Structures are given as C-alpha cells and as structure tokens.
Short mmCIF file of C-alpha atoms in Angstrom, two decimals:
data_model
loop_
_atom_site.label_atom_id
_atom_site.label_comp_id
_atom_site.label_asym_id
_atom_site.label_seq_id
_atom_site.Cartn_x
_atom_site.Cartn_y
_atom_site.Cartn_z
CA UNK A 1 0.00 0.00 0.00
CA UNK A 2 2.87 2.37 0.85
CA UNK A 3 4.43 1.79 -2.59
CA UNK A 4 1.15 2.63 -4.33
CA UNK A 5 0.78 5.86 -2.37
CA UNK A 6 4.40 6.79 -3.18
CA UNK A 7 3.83 6.08 -6.86
CA UNK A 8 0.68 8.20 -6.93
CA UNK A 9 2.49 11.07 -5.19
CA UNK A 10 5.44 10.82 -7.59
CA UNK A 11 3.12 10.93 -10.60
CA UNK A 12 1.20 13.84 -9.08
CA UNK A 13 4.35 15.88 -8.50
CA UNK A 14 5.76 14.96 -11.91
CA UNK A 15 2.59 16.21 -13.59
CA UNK A 16 2.60 19.35 -11.45
CA UNK A 17 6.21 20.30 -11.92
CA UNK A 18 7.12 19.09 -15.42
CA UNK A 19 6.03 22.19 -17.36
CA UNK A 20 7.25 24.55 -14.66
CA UNK A 21 10.56 22.69 -14.51
CA UNK A 22 11.04 23.05 -18.28
CA UNK A 23 10.53 26.81 -18.11
CA UNK A 24 12.82 27.17 -15.11
CA UNK A 25 15.56 25.09 -16.74
CA UNK A 26 15.42 27.10 -19.96
CA UNK A 27 15.83 30.33 -18.02
CA UNK A 28 18.69 28.79 -16.01
CA UNK A 29 20.34 27.62 -19.23
CA UNK A 30 20.24 31.15 -20.64
CA UNK A 31 21.65 32.57 -17.38
CA UNK A 32 24.48 30.03 -17.53
CA UNK A 33 25.22 30.82 -21.17
CA UNK A 34 25.58 34.48 -20.28
CA UNK A 35 27.58 34.07 -17.06
CA UNK A 36 24.92 34.84 -14.45
CA UNK A 37 22.81 37.82 -13.42
CA UNK A 38 25.68 40.25 -12.81
CA UNK A 39 27.24 39.54 -16.21
CA UNK A 40 23.88 40.02 -17.91
CA UNK A 41 23.30 43.31 -16.09
CA UNK A 42 26.75 44.55 -17.03
CA UNK A 43 25.80 44.08 -20.69
CA UNK A 44 22.22 45.39 -20.79
CA UNK A 45 21.99 47.98 -17.98
CA UNK A 46 20.89 51.37 -19.21
CA UNK A 47 20.12 50.34 -22.77
CA UNK A 48 16.69 51.54 -23.92
CA UNK A 49 14.00 48.91 -24.34
CA UNK A 50 12.91 48.78 -27.99
CA UNK A 51 9.22 49.62 -28.09
CA UNK A 52 7.26 47.36 -30.43
CA UNK A 53 3.64 46.27 -30.50
CA UNK A 54 4.68 43.14 -32.39
CA UNK A 55 6.92 42.06 -29.49
CA UNK A 56 4.54 43.22 -26.77
CA UNK A 57 6.91 45.90 -25.50
CA UNK A 58 4.89 48.94 -26.58
CA UNK A 59 3.97 49.66 -22.95
CA UNK A 60 7.69 49.83 -22.06
CA UNK A 61 8.36 52.90 -24.25
CA UNK A 62 11.01 55.18 -22.73
CA UNK A 63 12.22 52.60 -20.21
CA UNK A 64 15.71 51.19 -19.96
CA UNK A 65 16.90 47.75 -18.95
CA UNK A 66 17.63 47.55 -15.24
CA UNK A 67 18.01 45.01 -12.48
CA UNK A 68 14.27 45.46 -11.86
CA UNK A 69 13.50 44.38 -15.42
CA UNK A 70 15.74 41.33 -15.12
CA UNK A 71 14.22 40.37 -11.77
CA UNK A 72 10.72 40.79 -13.18
CA UNK A 73 11.60 38.33 -15.95
CA UNK A 74 12.98 35.87 -13.41
CA UNK A 75 10.12 36.22 -10.90
CA UNK A 76 7.39 36.12 -13.55
CA UNK A 77 8.95 32.98 -14.99
CA UNK A 78 9.38 31.31 -11.62
CA UNK A 79 5.90 32.17 -10.31
CA UNK A 80 4.59 29.42 -12.58
CA UNK A 81 6.67 26.93 -10.55
CA UNK A 82 4.49 27.86 -7.56
CA UNK A 83 1.14 28.38 -9.25
CA UNK A 84 1.06 25.12 -11.25
CA UNK A 85 1.40 22.73 -8.28
CA UNK A 86 -0.85 24.97 -6.20
CA UNK A 87 -3.58 24.78 -8.84
CA UNK A 88 -3.13 21.00 -9.06
CA UNK A 89 -3.55 20.73 -5.29
CA UNK A 90 -6.61 22.99 -5.34
CA UNK A 91 -8.05 20.85 -8.14
CA UNK A 92 -7.66 17.69 -6.05
CA UNK A 93 -9.31 19.37 -3.04
CA UNK A 94 -12.17 20.76 -5.14
CA UNK A 95 -12.75 17.35 -6.71
CA UNK A 96 -12.88 15.78 -3.25
CA UNK A 97 -15.67 18.21 -2.33
CA UNK A 98 -17.51 17.83 -5.65
CA UNK A 99 -16.82 21.43 -6.71
CA UNK A 100 -14.62 20.62 -9.72
CA UNK A 101 -15.74 18.98 -12.93
CA UNK A 102 -13.29 18.86 -15.82
CA UNK A 103 -14.57 20.97 -18.72
CA UNK A 104 -17.38 22.59 -16.70
CA UNK A 105 -17.22 26.35 -17.31
CA UNK A 106 -20.11 27.04 -14.94
CA UNK A 107 -19.33 29.90 -12.51
CA UNK A 108 -20.24 27.60 -9.61
CA UNK A 109 -17.54 25.13 -10.66
CA UNK A 110 -13.91 25.47 -9.70
CA UNK A 111 -12.77 24.45 -13.18
CA UNK A 112 -13.41 27.93 -14.60
CA UNK A 113 -11.33 29.68 -11.94
CA UNK A 114 -8.49 27.16 -11.93
CA UNK A 115 -8.31 27.45 -15.73
CA UNK A 116 -8.27 31.26 -15.67
CA UNK A 117 -5.55 31.41 -13.00
CA UNK A 118 -3.48 28.75 -14.73
CA UNK A 119 -3.82 30.49 -18.11
CA UNK A 120 -2.75 33.86 -16.68
CA UNK A 121 0.19 32.24 -14.90
CA UNK A 122 1.49 30.30 -17.89
CA UNK A 123 1.01 33.30 -20.20
CA UNK A 124 2.89 35.59 -17.81
CA UNK A 125 5.67 33.04 -17.48
CA UNK A 126 6.08 32.64 -21.23
CA UNK A 127 5.88 36.41 -21.76
CA UNK A 128 8.64 36.92 -19.20
CA UNK A 129 10.77 34.32 -20.96
CA UNK A 130 10.17 36.16 -24.21
CA UNK A 131 11.10 39.52 -22.66
CA UNK A 132 14.29 37.99 -21.29
CA UNK A 133 15.15 36.55 -24.67
CA UNK A 134 14.25 39.84 -26.37
CA UNK A 135 16.60 41.74 -24.06
CA UNK A 136 19.50 39.31 -24.40
CA UNK A 137 19.07 38.00 -27.95
CA UNK A 138 22.32 39.56 -29.17
CA UNK A 139 24.23 38.09 -26.23
CA UNK A 140 22.63 34.67 -26.74
CA UNK A 141 23.19 34.59 -30.51
CA UNK A 142 26.41 32.46 -30.30
CA UNK A 143 24.45 29.78 -28.41
CA UNK A 144 21.50 29.65 -30.84
CA UNK A 145 18.78 29.15 -28.21
CA UNK A 146 15.93 30.26 -30.51
CA UNK A 147 14.87 26.71 -31.42
CA UNK A 148 15.04 25.69 -27.74
CA UNK A 149 12.97 28.78 -26.84
CA UNK A 150 10.26 27.94 -29.37
CA UNK A 151 10.22 24.31 -28.28
CA UNK A 152 9.74 25.34 -24.63
CA UNK A 153 6.98 27.78 -25.60
CA UNK A 154 5.23 25.31 -27.87
CA UNK A 155 5.34 22.39 -25.43
CA UNK A 156 3.92 24.45 -22.57
CA UNK A 157 1.45 26.54 -24.53
CA UNK A 158 0.18 23.83 -26.87
CA UNK A 159 -0.21 21.22 -24.13
CA UNK A 160 -2.38 23.64 -22.17
CA UNK A 161 -4.52 24.56 -25.18
CA UNK A 162 -4.80 20.91 -26.22
CA UNK A 163 -6.41 20.16 -22.86
CA UNK A 164 -8.64 23.22 -23.13
CA UNK A 165 -9.72 22.29 -26.67
CA UNK A 166 -10.55 18.73 -25.66
CA UNK A 167 -12.60 19.99 -22.73
CA UNK A 168 -14.46 22.46 -24.96
CA UNK A 169 -15.17 19.76 -27.54
CA UNK A 170 -16.37 17.39 -24.84
CA UNK A 171 -18.62 20.09 -23.39
CA UNK A 172 -19.99 21.00 -26.84
CA UNK A 173 -20.64 17.33 -27.72
CA UNK A 174 -22.79 16.73 -24.64
#
C-alpha cells in the first residue's frame, strides 16, 4: 500500500512540476550561457527597451533595462513553478468536495477559476521568458537558443490549449 501511495504522489508531482521545470531550466540555461545575473546586467543595464507592438513591449516605451527588469523576468517565470502545483492541489481538493468537474465552465464550478488562474500564470511566465530573450538576444546569438525557446513555448502553450480544446469539444458534444 505504501508503494502505491508513493507512486501516486510521484506521478502527481511529476505532472505538477514538469512544465514549470522546463521553463525554469530554460531560463537557467540562458543565465548560464551568459555568465549569471551580474554579467547580464553589465551588458544590458541602461540600454533603452525597444518599443514594439509586435513584441509586446509597446507599454515599455522610454524605459531602460535595469536590475528590476531582469528580476521581473525571473520572478514572472518562476511564479509558474508555484502556481502550477498549487492549482493541481486545489483541483484535487475541489474534486474531493464535488466542486470541480473537468470541462465545466459554470461559474459555480472550480474548473473555470483554476483554468483562468493557470492560463494567466502560464502566459505571464512565457511572456517573461520572451522579454528575457528579447533583451539578451544579441548576447545569446552564439548559443542559438531560438529553437530551444520555441520548443519550450510550444510544449507548454500547446499542451495547455490541447487540454482546453478537448474539454471544450467534450462540453460541446454533450
């Protein structure tokens, strides 16, 4: 019985942390490529942030790269490592009390709120990764992380939307 419980807990934590772990490791890889936070700051500090609606930086017009910007990228990326397992735990608790039904977008169901919070969290995390890449793309060019970046984004983003699409199709079919 103990082995079964351990296996269930291991699977639960693997499912909770896998996407968050991928994002965290990509950010860590980029930090390592560039020599750490202080080396990155030495290169980008004071440079103006290019304002572009296409890159989602239009609201940053007139701002320069700073330690605050770099920390925002890191914190916004890492918040997903907290939110994802928290939402998984909340889902288990809500299911135990009958307040969570997968694919039920009713306002009385927890599914709607868990989905909204998860979507905001993963979107913020991926946006922060993009901002980090956008700010350090010239420095990262010798390491060619663009394909890795798109793979991380696509795995996380598409796996989430695949689940959402299946739930919407299931809801529409019933």
